[in-house]
Amino acid sequence: MTSTTRTGPGDPATPQPAAKTDGRAAASARVRLPRIGGLRGRLIVTVVVVALISAVTATALAYRESREAVLKRAQSAAVDDFRNSVERLSPELDVPADPRSLARFAREVSSGLRGSLVVVRYRENTAVSAPSADRTRITPALRAAVRSHSRVSLQRVEQGGQPWLALGAPVGLDAPARDGSAARPSGVEVYAVVSLAEEERDTAELVRSVQGGLVPVVLLAAVLALLAARTALRPVRRLARATRRLATGELSIRVEEKGRDELAELAHTFNETAGALEHSVGELREQEALARRFVADVSHELRTPLAAMTMVSSVLEEDADQLTPDTAHAARTVSAETAKLARLVDDLIEISRFDARAVALTLHELDLAEAVRATLAGRGWCDRVEADLPPGIRARVDRRRLDVIVANLVGNALRHGAPPVTLTVRAAGDRLTVAVADHGPGLAAETARHVFDRFYKADSARARSEGSGLGMAIALENARLHGGTIEIAPPAPGIGAVFTLRLPLRTDSAS
C-alpha cells in the first residue's frame, strides 16, 4: 500500500507515488533488433524504432500528466465537498456525543459525498456510515495528522490496484472566528474515504485511445522511412551498378552528379577515379601494344640475318674437325648459341601471333597414338619417356600445334623433373587427355602459380637457361585455341609435377 500524507488549509495535495521497478521485467522488456545487412533495412528499422520510442514516450507522459490532472481535480472537489459537509452539519452535533448521534452525523456526511465511507470518532466511540466497509484505508498517519492540525488533512492510498482518497478533519464547537482563529476543538474526528476508480477509468480510457493510434503511427513511419530510403539510396544503387561495370572493364562508365550533398561528392569522386583509371589503363594498353609490336617487328627483322648466321654456323660446325681445337670449339659454340637464338626468335614470333589474334587451326583427323609417337621420335625421346598410347583414339586437331604442346610438356619434364617420365593418352566421352608426369621434387606453390606466365623461369638464380621462358605459355595458348586447357595436378607422394592437357575430341571450328 503506497500513501502520501499532506496537511494544509484545505488546498489539494500533490502526491508523488513511489515508483516501483522490477529489474527482471525491465530486462525481459529489452528489444533486440534483428541484424539486417542492407543499409535500407537498417535505415527503416532505425526510423521505425525511433518513431515507436517517441510514441511510447509521448503516451507515457500523456498518461502521467492526464492522470495527475484528473486526480487533482477529483481530489479538490472531494476536499471541498468534505469541508462543506462537515461545516454545515457540525452545528447539529451535540457534544458530548452519544453513539446514535455520531452514527447519524456519519450518514449525513456520507450522503453529501456520493455515499463514500465516513467514520466519526469521539473518545472511545466510533460510528461508521457503512459498518461492513473496509476502514483500513484510514491509516495511523492520517489520524495523527488530524489530531495535530485543525484543518482538512488528506492522503492518497493505493489498495487492491485501485486509488482511494482518505480525508480527515477535527470538528469544532463553533464556527471559526472572523479574526481567523480556529474554532474550539470538540474532540470529534471525522474521516471519509472517497473512491477514485472512476477517474482512473477515465484516464485508462484516454491512454487506450492514444495506444490505438500507435500502430498507424508506426506504419506511417515505416512507409515514410521506406520512401526516404529509396530516395536517399537511389544514388548509392546507381553508384554500385557503375562500380560493378567498372570492375568488368567498362572504364568509360560515369554516374550523374546531382545536388551538393555527400552523395553528390561521392559521385564526383567516383567519376574522377574512373577517369584517372581509364587514362592510366589506356596508357598501359598503348605501351603494351607498342611493346608487343616492337617484339614482333624485331623478331621478324632478325629472321633474315639469323638465317644467314645459322647457315654459316652450320658450315663451320661441319668443318670443325679440320680446324684447330680452339677454332673448332668456337665454331661449335657459335652454332649452339645461334640455334638457341633461332628458337627464341621463333617463340617470340609465335607469341606475337597469338597477341595479334593472327593464328588459325589447320584441323585433321589424326590417330593420337601415332601423332604423339612421332613427336617423341622426332626429338629422340622414345627411350627417355614411358608412353602409354592406346590405339584407336582419333580426334580432329592441328598436328603442328599438338606437336608443340606435347614437346613443351615432355621437354619441361625431362629438363626439370626426374626419371621416369611418363606420358599417358586417354579418351573418355567427348574429352581427350594427355598426361605428362615425372618423379622429381614437383612444383612449389609459387612456381605452380606462375608456370604459364611468359618469360617465367623457376630457377631465377641462373642468369641463363636452356629455354626462353615462353614454352609453357605457348603450349597453353595452343590448348586454348583448340578449346581446351592445361592443368597442374596437386602434389602427391612419390610423384613429381603432373601436367594434363584436356582437349575436345572434335573441334568444329577455330578462330
Short mmCIF file of C-alpha atoms in Angstrom, two decimals:
data_model
loop_
_atom_site.label_atom_id
_atom_site.label_comp_id
_atom_site.label_asym_id
_atom_site.label_seq_id
_atom_site.Cartn_x
_atom_site.Cartn_y
_atom_site.Cartn_z
CA MET A 1 0.00 0.00 0.00
CA THR A 2 1.50 3.34 -1.10
CA SER A 3 0.38 6.53 0.61
CA THR A 4 1.26 10.19 0.81
CA THR A 5 0.08 12.43 3.64
CA ARG A 6 -0.40 16.13 3.06
CA THR A 7 -1.89 18.64 5.55
CA GLY A 8 -2.88 22.16 4.80
CA PRO A 9 -5.68 24.67 4.81
CA GLY A 10 -7.98 22.66 2.63
CA ASP A 11 -5.86 23.01 -0.56
CA PRO A 12 -5.48 19.88 -2.68
CA ALA A 13 -2.38 17.80 -2.20
CA THR A 14 0.01 16.82 -4.98
CA PRO A 15 1.10 13.33 -4.06
CA GLN A 16 4.05 11.62 -5.78
CA PRO A 17 3.57 7.86 -5.54
CA ALA A 18 6.77 5.94 -5.18
CA ALA A 19 7.91 4.36 -8.44
CA LYS A 20 8.49 0.62 -8.44
CA THR A 21 10.90 -1.01 -10.86
CA ASP A 22 11.24 -4.72 -11.35
CA GLY A 23 14.74 -5.49 -12.71
CA ARG A 24 13.70 -8.77 -14.23
CA ALA A 25 10.74 -7.19 -16.00
CA ALA A 26 12.97 -4.44 -17.36
CA ALA A 27 15.47 -7.00 -18.63
CA SER A 28 12.75 -9.01 -20.34
CA ALA A 29 11.36 -5.87 -21.97
CA ARG A 30 14.56 -5.14 -23.86
CA VAL A 31 14.03 -5.20 -27.59
CA ARG A 32 16.67 -6.94 -29.64
CA LEU A 33 16.72 -5.64 -33.16
CA PRO A 34 17.28 -8.19 -35.90
CA ARG A 35 20.57 -8.00 -37.69
CA ILE A 36 19.85 -6.63 -41.14
CA GLY A 37 22.74 -6.40 -43.54
CA GLY A 38 21.32 -3.88 -46.04
CA LEU A 39 21.61 -0.14 -45.50
CA ARG A 40 17.95 0.30 -46.49
CA GLY A 41 16.82 -2.25 -43.90
CA ARG A 42 18.87 -0.64 -41.15
CA LEU A 43 17.53 2.80 -42.04
CA ILE A 44 13.90 1.62 -41.99
CA VAL A 45 14.38 -0.23 -38.69
CA THR A 46 16.05 2.82 -37.15
CA VAL A 47 13.25 5.18 -38.19
CA VAL A 48 10.54 2.75 -37.02
CA VAL A 49 12.26 2.21 -33.67
CA VAL A 50 12.70 5.95 -33.17
CA ALA A 51 9.03 6.53 -34.04
CA LEU A 52 7.96 3.72 -31.72
CA ILE A 53 10.08 5.03 -28.84
CA SER A 54 8.77 8.56 -29.41
CA ALA A 55 5.17 7.36 -29.48
CA VAL A 56 5.56 5.23 -26.36
CA THR A 57 7.32 8.06 -24.54
CA ALA A 58 4.62 10.53 -25.53
CA THR A 59 1.94 8.07 -24.40
CA ALA A 60 3.64 7.55 -21.05
CA LEU A 61 3.99 11.29 -20.47
CA ALA A 62 0.39 11.91 -21.54
CA TYR A 63 -0.81 9.19 -19.18
CA ARG A 64 1.15 10.57 -16.26
CA GLU A 65 0.10 14.17 -16.81
CA SER A 66 -3.56 13.37 -17.55
CA ARG A 67 -3.80 11.00 -14.58
CA GLU A 68 -2.32 13.59 -12.26
CA ALA A 69 -4.61 16.32 -13.57
CA VAL A 70 -7.73 14.15 -13.26
CA LEU A 71 -6.83 13.00 -9.77
CA LYS A 72 -6.02 16.54 -8.65
CA ARG A 73 -9.38 17.78 -9.90
CA ALA A 74 -11.21 14.93 -8.20
CA GLN A 75 -9.19 15.48 -5.03
CA SER A 76 -10.01 19.21 -4.92
CA ALA A 77 -13.71 18.52 -5.43
CA ALA A 78 -13.72 15.85 -2.70
CA VAL A 79 -11.91 18.15 -0.22
CA ASP A 80 -14.38 20.97 -0.89
CA ASP A 81 -17.40 18.68 -0.54
CA PHE A 82 -16.00 17.15 2.65
CA ARG A 83 -15.23 20.51 4.24
CA ASN A 84 -18.61 21.95 3.31
CA SER A 85 -20.50 18.93 4.63
CA VAL A 86 -18.63 18.93 7.95
CA GLU A 87 -19.04 22.71 8.46
CA ARG A 88 -22.73 22.51 7.55
CA LEU A 89 -23.58 19.55 9.80
CA SER A 90 -21.26 20.15 12.77
CA PRO A 91 -23.60 22.71 14.50
CA GLU A 92 -26.26 19.98 14.73
CA LEU A 93 -23.93 17.63 16.59
CA ASP A 94 -24.27 17.76 20.37
CA VAL A 95 -21.05 17.37 22.37
CA PRO A 96 -20.52 15.24 24.31
CA ALA A 97 -21.96 12.96 21.61
CA ASP A 98 -23.52 9.58 22.05
CA PRO A 99 -23.12 6.69 19.55
CA ARG A 100 -26.51 7.35 17.98
CA SER A 101 -25.77 10.99 17.16
CA LEU A 102 -22.35 10.01 15.87
CA ALA A 103 -23.89 7.42 13.51
CA ARG A 104 -26.47 9.96 12.24
CA PHE A 105 -23.71 12.50 11.69
CA ALA A 106 -21.65 9.91 9.74
CA ARG A 107 -24.59 9.02 7.46
CA GLU A 108 -25.42 12.67 6.76
CA VAL A 109 -21.82 13.49 5.85
CA SER A 110 -21.64 10.35 3.65
CA SER A 111 -24.76 11.35 1.74
CA GLY A 112 -23.06 14.62 0.81
CA LEU A 113 -20.02 12.71 -0.56
CA ARG A 114 -21.77 10.43 -3.07
CA GLY A 115 -22.17 7.67 -0.49
CA SER A 116 -18.48 7.42 0.40
CA LEU A 117 -17.41 5.70 3.60
CA VAL A 118 -17.43 8.10 6.59
CA VAL A 119 -16.03 7.29 10.04
CA VAL A 120 -16.66 9.50 13.09
CA ARG A 121 -14.62 9.08 16.28
CA TYR A 122 -15.27 10.64 19.68
CA ARG A 123 -13.14 9.42 22.51
CA GLU A 124 -13.87 5.68 22.74
CA ASN A 125 -16.90 5.76 20.45
CA THR A 126 -16.71 5.15 16.69
CA ALA A 127 -19.54 5.41 14.18
CA VAL A 128 -19.39 4.24 10.53
CA SER A 129 -21.73 5.13 7.69
CA ALA A 130 -21.43 1.55 6.36
CA PRO A 131 -20.48 -0.92 9.12
CA SER A 132 -19.27 -3.60 6.65
CA ALA A 133 -16.90 -1.26 4.79
CA ASP A 134 -13.10 -1.59 4.93
CA ARG A 135 -11.67 1.03 7.30
CA THR A 136 -8.00 0.09 6.81
CA ARG A 137 -7.63 2.87 4.25
CA ILE A 138 -7.71 5.32 7.18
CA THR A 139 -4.09 4.99 8.22
CA PRO A 140 -2.44 5.91 11.53
CA ALA A 141 -0.52 8.63 9.71
CA LEU A 142 -3.76 10.31 8.66
CA ARG A 143 -5.20 10.08 12.19
CA ALA A 144 -2.04 11.63 13.62
CA ALA A 145 -2.29 14.46 11.09
CA VAL A 146 -5.93 15.14 12.06
CA ARG A 147 -5.07 15.32 15.78
CA SER A 148 -2.23 17.77 15.17
CA HIS A 149 -4.00 20.09 12.69
CA SER A 150 -7.24 21.99 12.74
CA ARG A 151 -7.83 21.85 9.02
CA VAL A 152 -8.58 19.10 6.49
CA SER A 153 -5.83 16.52 6.05
CA LEU A 154 -5.73 14.12 3.19
CA GLN A 155 -3.89 11.04 1.98
CA ARG A 156 -3.96 9.20 -1.35
CA VAL A 157 -3.91 5.42 -0.96
CA GLU A 158 -3.34 2.58 -3.46
CA GLN A 159 -5.03 -0.60 -2.33
CA GLY A 160 -6.03 -3.64 -4.37
CA GLY A 161 -4.83 -1.93 -7.52
CA GLN A 162 -7.37 0.90 -7.02
CA PRO A 163 -6.75 4.53 -5.99
CA TRP A 164 -8.52 5.96 -2.92
CA LEU A 165 -8.58 9.37 -1.25
CA ALA A 166 -8.72 9.40 2.56
CA LEU A 167 -9.78 12.71 4.21
CA GLY A 168 -9.87 13.70 7.84
CA ALA A 169 -10.69 16.79 9.93
CA PRO A 170 -11.47 17.70 13.56
CA VAL A 171 -14.96 19.07 14.38
CA GLY A 172 -15.02 22.40 16.22
CA LEU A 173 -17.60 23.52 18.82
CA ASP A 174 -18.39 26.65 16.88
CA ALA A 175 -17.57 28.28 13.59
CA PRO A 176 -14.13 29.85 13.08
CA ALA A 177 -13.84 33.39 14.32
CA ARG A 178 -13.70 36.36 11.97
CA ASP A 179 -10.17 37.15 13.02
CA GLY A 180 -9.03 33.79 11.57
CA SER A 181 -8.56 31.97 14.84
CA ALA A 182 -9.57 28.29 14.84
CA ALA A 183 -12.76 27.05 16.48
CA ARG A 184 -12.51 25.37 19.84
CA PRO A 185 -11.91 21.60 19.43
CA SER A 186 -14.76 19.31 20.38
CA GLY A 187 -12.75 16.06 20.39
CA VAL A 188 -14.81 14.69 17.46
CA GLU A 189 -12.85 13.45 14.44
CA VAL A 190 -14.49 12.76 11.11
CA TYR A 191 -12.88 10.74 8.28
CA ALA A 192 -14.03 10.00 4.73
CA VAL A 193 -12.75 7.51 2.13
CA VAL A 194 -13.57 8.53 -1.46
CA SER A 195 -13.03 6.17 -4.40
CA LEU A 196 -11.03 7.48 -7.36
CA ALA A 197 -11.78 4.44 -9.54
CA GLU A 198 -13.97 6.41 -11.94
CA GLU A 199 -11.23 8.96 -12.54
CA GLU A 200 -8.72 6.10 -13.03
CA ARG A 201 -11.02 4.53 -15.64
CA ASP A 202 -11.28 7.83 -17.49
CA THR A 203 -7.50 8.10 -17.55
CA ALA A 204 -7.11 4.47 -18.73
CA GLU A 205 -9.65 5.08 -21.49
CA LEU A 206 -7.64 8.08 -22.64
CA VAL A 207 -4.46 6.00 -22.69
CA ARG A 208 -6.17 3.24 -24.66
CA SER A 209 -7.27 5.81 -27.21
CA VAL A 210 -3.70 7.04 -27.54
CA GLN A 211 -2.36 3.49 -27.77
CA GLY A 212 -4.80 2.73 -30.54
CA GLY A 213 -3.06 5.36 -32.60
CA LEU A 214 0.39 3.81 -32.10
CA VAL A 215 0.03 1.21 -34.84
CA PRO A 216 -0.96 3.72 -37.56
CA VAL A 217 1.86 6.00 -36.44
CA VAL A 218 4.43 3.19 -36.65
CA LEU A 219 3.10 2.03 -40.03
CA LEU A 220 3.20 5.58 -41.32
CA ALA A 221 6.76 5.92 -40.05
CA ALA A 222 7.72 2.67 -41.83
CA VAL A 223 6.19 3.87 -45.10
CA LEU A 224 7.90 7.24 -44.83
CA ALA A 225 11.18 5.52 -43.95
CA LEU A 226 10.85 3.25 -46.98
CA LEU A 227 10.21 6.21 -49.27
CA ALA A 228 13.08 8.14 -47.71
CA ALA A 229 15.39 5.13 -48.02
CA ARG A 230 14.51 4.66 -51.68
CA THR A 231 15.10 8.33 -52.37
CA ALA A 232 18.32 8.54 -50.39
CA LEU A 233 19.77 5.23 -51.59
CA ARG A 234 18.93 5.59 -55.27
CA PRO A 235 22.27 7.36 -55.95
CA VAL A 236 24.05 4.66 -53.94
CA ARG A 237 22.48 1.93 -56.08
CA ARG A 238 23.46 3.77 -59.25
CA LEU A 239 26.99 4.08 -57.92
CA ALA A 240 27.08 0.36 -57.05
CA ARG A 241 25.98 -0.59 -60.57
CA ALA A 242 28.56 1.72 -62.07
CA THR A 243 31.25 0.23 -59.83
CA ARG A 244 30.38 -3.30 -60.95
CA ARG A 245 30.54 -2.23 -64.60
CA LEU A 246 33.84 -0.53 -63.92
CA ALA A 247 35.17 -3.74 -62.37
CA THR A 248 34.25 -5.67 -65.53
CA GLY A 249 36.44 -3.35 -67.60
CA GLU A 250 33.92 -0.74 -68.78
CA LEU A 251 36.19 2.15 -67.91
CA SER A 252 34.09 4.79 -69.70
CA ILE A 253 31.24 4.44 -67.21
CA ARG A 254 30.25 7.57 -65.29
CA VAL A 255 27.48 8.44 -62.83
CA GLU A 256 25.28 11.52 -62.83
CA GLU A 257 26.15 14.14 -60.24
CA LYS A 258 23.07 15.75 -58.64
CA GLY A 259 22.91 18.23 -55.80
CA ARG A 260 25.64 19.34 -53.42
CA ASP A 261 25.36 16.78 -50.67
CA GLU A 262 27.74 13.99 -49.64
CA LEU A 263 26.32 11.59 -52.24
CA ALA A 264 26.99 14.09 -54.99
CA GLU A 265 30.53 14.46 -53.70
CA LEU A 266 30.90 10.68 -53.70
CA ALA A 267 29.65 10.52 -57.31
CA HIS A 268 32.11 13.24 -58.28
CA THR A 269 34.96 11.31 -56.64
CA PHE A 270 33.91 8.13 -58.44
CA ASN A 271 33.88 9.93 -61.79
CA GLU A 272 37.32 11.37 -61.13
CA THR A 273 38.66 7.96 -60.13
CA ALA A 274 37.11 6.27 -63.16
CA GLY A 275 38.55 8.94 -65.44
CA ALA A 276 42.03 8.60 -63.97
CA LEU A 277 41.79 4.80 -64.19
CA GLU A 278 40.65 4.96 -67.80
CA HIS A 279 43.53 7.25 -68.66
CA SER A 280 46.09 5.06 -66.87
CA VAL A 281 44.78 1.82 -68.39
CA GLY A 282 44.71 3.44 -71.81
CA GLU A 283 48.35 4.45 -71.48
CA LEU A 284 49.29 0.97 -70.26
CA ARG A 285 47.47 -0.63 -73.16
CA GLU A 286 49.20 1.66 -75.61
CA GLN A 287 52.56 0.87 -74.07
CA GLU A 288 51.79 -2.85 -74.11
CA ALA A 289 50.73 -2.67 -77.74
CA LEU A 290 53.89 -0.78 -78.61
CA ALA A 291 56.00 -3.32 -76.74
CA ARG A 292 54.35 -6.24 -78.48
CA ARG A 293 54.67 -4.54 -81.84
CA PHE A 294 58.33 -3.87 -81.12
CA VAL A 295 58.93 -7.52 -80.20
CA ALA A 296 57.13 -8.72 -83.30
CA ASP A 297 58.98 -6.29 -85.57
CA VAL A 298 62.36 -7.10 -84.06
CA SER A 299 61.67 -10.82 -84.28
CA HIS A 300 60.77 -10.58 -87.95
CA GLU A 301 63.74 -8.35 -88.70
CA LEU A 302 66.06 -10.85 -87.01
CA ARG A 303 64.92 -13.76 -89.11
CA THR A 304 66.88 -12.81 -92.26
CA PRO A 305 70.30 -12.20 -90.66
CA LEU A 306 69.66 -15.12 -88.30
CA ALA A 307 69.09 -17.43 -91.28
CA ALA A 308 72.46 -16.40 -92.70
CA MET A 309 74.11 -16.87 -89.32
CA THR A 310 72.54 -20.32 -88.98
CA MET A 311 73.78 -21.35 -92.42
CA VAL A 312 77.34 -20.12 -91.74
CA SER A 313 77.46 -21.69 -88.28
CA SER A 314 76.26 -25.00 -89.71
CA VAL A 315 79.06 -24.96 -92.32
CA LEU A 316 81.62 -24.13 -89.64
CA GLU A 317 80.32 -26.89 -87.36
CA GLU A 318 80.56 -29.44 -90.21
CA ASP A 319 84.19 -28.47 -90.88
CA ALA A 320 85.11 -28.20 -87.20
CA ASP A 321 87.17 -31.41 -87.33
CA GLN A 322 89.52 -29.78 -89.84
CA LEU A 323 90.09 -26.67 -87.67
CA THR A 324 92.38 -26.10 -84.75
CA PRO A 325 90.96 -27.14 -81.36
CA ASP A 326 90.25 -23.56 -80.23
CA THR A 327 88.68 -22.63 -83.54
CA ALA A 328 86.58 -25.81 -83.57
CA HIS A 329 85.31 -25.09 -80.04
CA ALA A 330 84.41 -21.56 -81.06
CA ALA A 331 82.60 -22.81 -84.17
CA ARG A 332 80.53 -25.33 -82.18
CA THR A 333 79.70 -22.67 -79.54
CA VAL A 334 78.55 -20.22 -82.21
CA SER A 335 76.41 -22.92 -83.81
CA ALA A 336 74.75 -23.86 -80.49
CA GLU A 337 74.06 -20.26 -79.49
CA THR A 338 72.72 -19.47 -82.95
CA ALA A 339 70.32 -22.39 -82.65
CA LYS A 340 69.10 -21.09 -79.26
CA LEU A 341 68.65 -17.62 -80.72
CA ALA A 342 66.69 -19.08 -83.62
CA ARG A 343 64.36 -20.92 -81.18
CA LEU A 344 63.89 -17.74 -79.13
CA VAL A 345 63.02 -15.73 -82.26
CA ASP A 346 60.58 -18.42 -83.36
CA ASP A 347 58.91 -18.40 -79.93
CA LEU A 348 58.66 -14.59 -79.94
CA ILE A 349 57.10 -14.62 -83.37
CA GLU A 350 54.65 -17.32 -82.32
CA ILE A 351 53.56 -15.50 -79.16
CA SER A 352 53.20 -12.24 -81.09
CA ARG A 353 50.82 -14.01 -83.46
CA PHE A 354 48.66 -15.03 -80.53
CA ASP A 355 48.64 -11.43 -79.28
CA ALA A 356 47.64 -10.19 -82.72
CA ARG A 357 44.94 -12.90 -82.99
CA ALA A 358 46.52 -13.94 -86.26
CA VAL A 359 46.59 -17.67 -85.58
CA ALA A 360 44.31 -20.33 -87.05
CA LEU A 361 43.95 -24.06 -86.72
CA THR A 362 44.53 -26.47 -89.56
CA LEU A 363 42.44 -29.41 -88.44
CA HIS A 364 42.95 -33.00 -89.49
CA GLU A 365 41.59 -36.21 -88.07
CA LEU A 366 44.58 -37.95 -86.55
CA ASP A 367 45.40 -41.10 -84.67
CA LEU A 368 46.61 -39.67 -81.36
CA ALA A 369 48.98 -42.55 -80.62
CA GLU A 370 50.79 -42.09 -83.95
CA ALA A 371 50.94 -38.29 -83.60
CA VAL A 372 52.39 -38.40 -80.08
CA ARG A 373 54.82 -41.18 -81.01
CA ALA A 374 56.06 -39.08 -83.95
CA THR A 375 56.65 -36.12 -81.60
CA LEU A 376 58.78 -38.26 -79.25
CA ALA A 377 60.67 -39.90 -82.11
CA GLY A 378 61.42 -36.64 -83.86
CA ARG A 379 63.22 -35.36 -80.76
CA GLY A 380 64.90 -38.61 -79.77
CA TRP A 381 62.85 -39.04 -76.59
CA CYS A 382 61.42 -42.51 -77.17
CA ASP A 383 64.00 -44.14 -74.87
CA ARG A 384 63.59 -41.48 -72.15
CA VAL A 385 59.78 -41.43 -71.92
CA GLU A 386 57.45 -44.26 -70.88
CA ALA A 387 54.47 -43.74 -73.22
CA ASP A 388 51.07 -45.38 -72.75
CA LEU A 389 49.43 -44.82 -76.13
CA PRO A 390 46.27 -46.88 -76.67
CA PRO A 391 45.48 -47.38 -80.38
CA GLY A 392 42.27 -46.25 -81.99
CA ILE A 393 41.92 -42.81 -80.31
CA ARG A 394 41.20 -40.34 -83.09
CA ALA A 395 40.50 -36.61 -82.90
CA ARG A 396 40.38 -33.55 -85.12
CA VAL A 397 43.37 -31.43 -84.11
CA ASP A 398 46.08 -29.25 -85.61
CA ARG A 399 49.02 -31.65 -85.95
CA ARG A 400 51.72 -28.96 -85.72
CA ARG A 401 50.22 -27.29 -82.67
CA LEU A 402 49.62 -30.62 -80.91
CA ASP A 403 53.29 -31.38 -81.56
CA VAL A 404 54.25 -28.06 -79.95
CA ILE A 405 52.10 -28.74 -76.85
CA VAL A 406 53.39 -32.28 -76.27
CA ALA A 407 57.00 -31.27 -76.98
CA ASN A 408 56.86 -28.45 -74.43
CA LEU A 409 55.25 -30.61 -71.73
CA VAL A 410 57.63 -33.53 -72.20
CA GLY A 411 60.68 -31.29 -72.61
CA ASN A 412 59.81 -29.44 -69.41
CA ALA A 413 59.51 -32.76 -67.53
CA LEU A 414 62.86 -34.01 -68.89
CA ARG A 415 64.69 -30.78 -68.06
CA HIS A 416 63.28 -30.05 -64.60
CA GLY A 417 61.94 -33.40 -63.34
CA ALA A 418 63.47 -36.78 -62.65
CA PRO A 419 63.04 -40.10 -64.44
CA PRO A 420 60.96 -41.95 -65.17
CA VAL A 421 58.89 -39.51 -67.25
CA THR A 422 55.54 -40.97 -68.25
CA LEU A 423 53.08 -39.91 -70.97
CA THR A 424 49.52 -41.25 -70.97
CA VAL A 425 46.81 -40.68 -73.57
CA ARG A 426 43.19 -41.36 -72.67
CA ALA A 427 39.75 -40.64 -74.16
CA ALA A 428 36.56 -40.53 -72.12
CA GLY A 429 33.29 -39.34 -73.57
CA ASP A 430 33.95 -36.30 -75.69
CA ARG A 431 37.21 -35.32 -73.94
CA LEU A 432 40.80 -36.23 -74.68
CA THR A 433 43.51 -36.13 -72.01
CA VAL A 434 47.26 -36.26 -72.39
CA ALA A 435 49.06 -36.51 -69.02
CA VAL A 436 52.80 -35.97 -68.61
CA ALA A 437 54.31 -36.82 -65.21
CA ASP A 438 57.80 -37.02 -63.76
CA HIS A 439 59.17 -38.27 -60.46
CA GLY A 440 61.11 -35.18 -59.43
CA PRO A 441 60.54 -32.90 -56.43
CA GLY A 442 57.43 -31.41 -58.00
CA LEU A 443 56.47 -27.76 -58.28
CA ALA A 444 56.48 -25.32 -55.40
CA ALA A 445 53.25 -23.42 -54.84
CA GLU A 446 54.78 -20.17 -56.08
CA THR A 447 56.13 -21.87 -59.22
CA ALA A 448 52.77 -23.54 -59.95
CA ARG A 449 51.04 -20.14 -59.90
CA HIS A 450 53.40 -18.66 -62.48
CA VAL A 451 54.47 -21.64 -64.58
CA PHE A 452 52.37 -20.48 -67.55
CA ASP A 453 53.50 -16.84 -67.31
CA ARG A 454 55.62 -15.51 -70.14
CA PHE A 455 59.39 -15.46 -69.57
CA TYR A 456 58.92 -17.10 -66.15
CA LYS A 457 61.75 -19.38 -65.02
CA ALA A 458 61.57 -21.34 -61.80
CA ASP A 459 65.30 -21.07 -61.17
CA SER A 460 65.64 -17.29 -61.04
CA ALA A 461 69.17 -17.57 -59.65
CA ARG A 462 70.52 -18.69 -63.03
CA ALA A 463 71.42 -15.92 -65.43
CA ARG A 464 70.61 -18.15 -68.39
CA SER A 465 68.72 -21.35 -69.05
CA GLU A 466 68.11 -23.64 -71.98
CA GLY A 467 64.58 -22.35 -72.58
CA SER A 468 63.19 -18.93 -73.42
CA GLY A 469 60.53 -18.97 -70.71
CA LEU A 470 57.83 -18.93 -73.41
CA GLY A 471 57.34 -22.67 -73.99
CA MET A 472 54.61 -23.29 -71.39
CA ALA A 473 52.81 -20.05 -72.32
CA ILE A 474 52.80 -21.10 -75.99
CA ALA A 475 51.57 -24.58 -75.06
CA LEU A 476 48.66 -23.12 -73.07
CA GLU A 477 47.73 -20.73 -75.90
CA ASN A 478 47.66 -23.65 -78.37
CA ALA A 479 45.50 -25.69 -75.98
CA ARG A 480 43.04 -22.79 -75.63
CA LEU A 481 43.00 -22.42 -79.41
CA HIS A 482 41.67 -25.99 -79.57
CA GLY A 483 39.05 -25.19 -76.93
CA GLY A 484 40.98 -26.99 -74.19
CA THR A 485 43.30 -26.22 -71.32
CA ILE A 486 46.35 -27.48 -69.39
CA GLU A 487 46.03 -28.27 -65.69
CA ILE A 488 48.57 -28.92 -62.94
CA ALA A 489 47.71 -31.76 -60.57
CA PRO A 490 48.07 -31.20 -56.81
CA PRO A 491 51.27 -32.61 -55.24
CA ALA A 492 51.12 -36.34 -54.41
CA PRO A 493 53.62 -38.56 -52.56
CA GLY A 494 56.11 -40.27 -54.87
CA ILE A 495 55.06 -38.24 -57.93
CA GLY A 496 56.58 -35.02 -59.19
CA ALA A 497 54.88 -32.50 -61.45
CA VAL A 498 51.87 -33.73 -63.44
CA PHE A 499 50.61 -31.65 -66.38
CA THR A 500 47.35 -32.73 -68.05
CA LEU A 501 46.27 -31.49 -71.47
CA ARG A 502 42.50 -31.63 -71.91
CA LEU A 503 41.02 -31.22 -75.39
CA PRO A 504 37.65 -31.93 -77.03
CA LEU A 505 37.81 -34.97 -79.27
CA ARG A 506 36.31 -32.90 -82.08
CA THR A 507 36.94 -29.25 -82.88
CA ASP A 508 34.49 -27.94 -85.43
CA SER A 509 35.99 -24.51 -85.99
CA ALA A 510 38.69 -22.22 -84.72
CA SER A 511 39.43 -18.54 -84.77
#
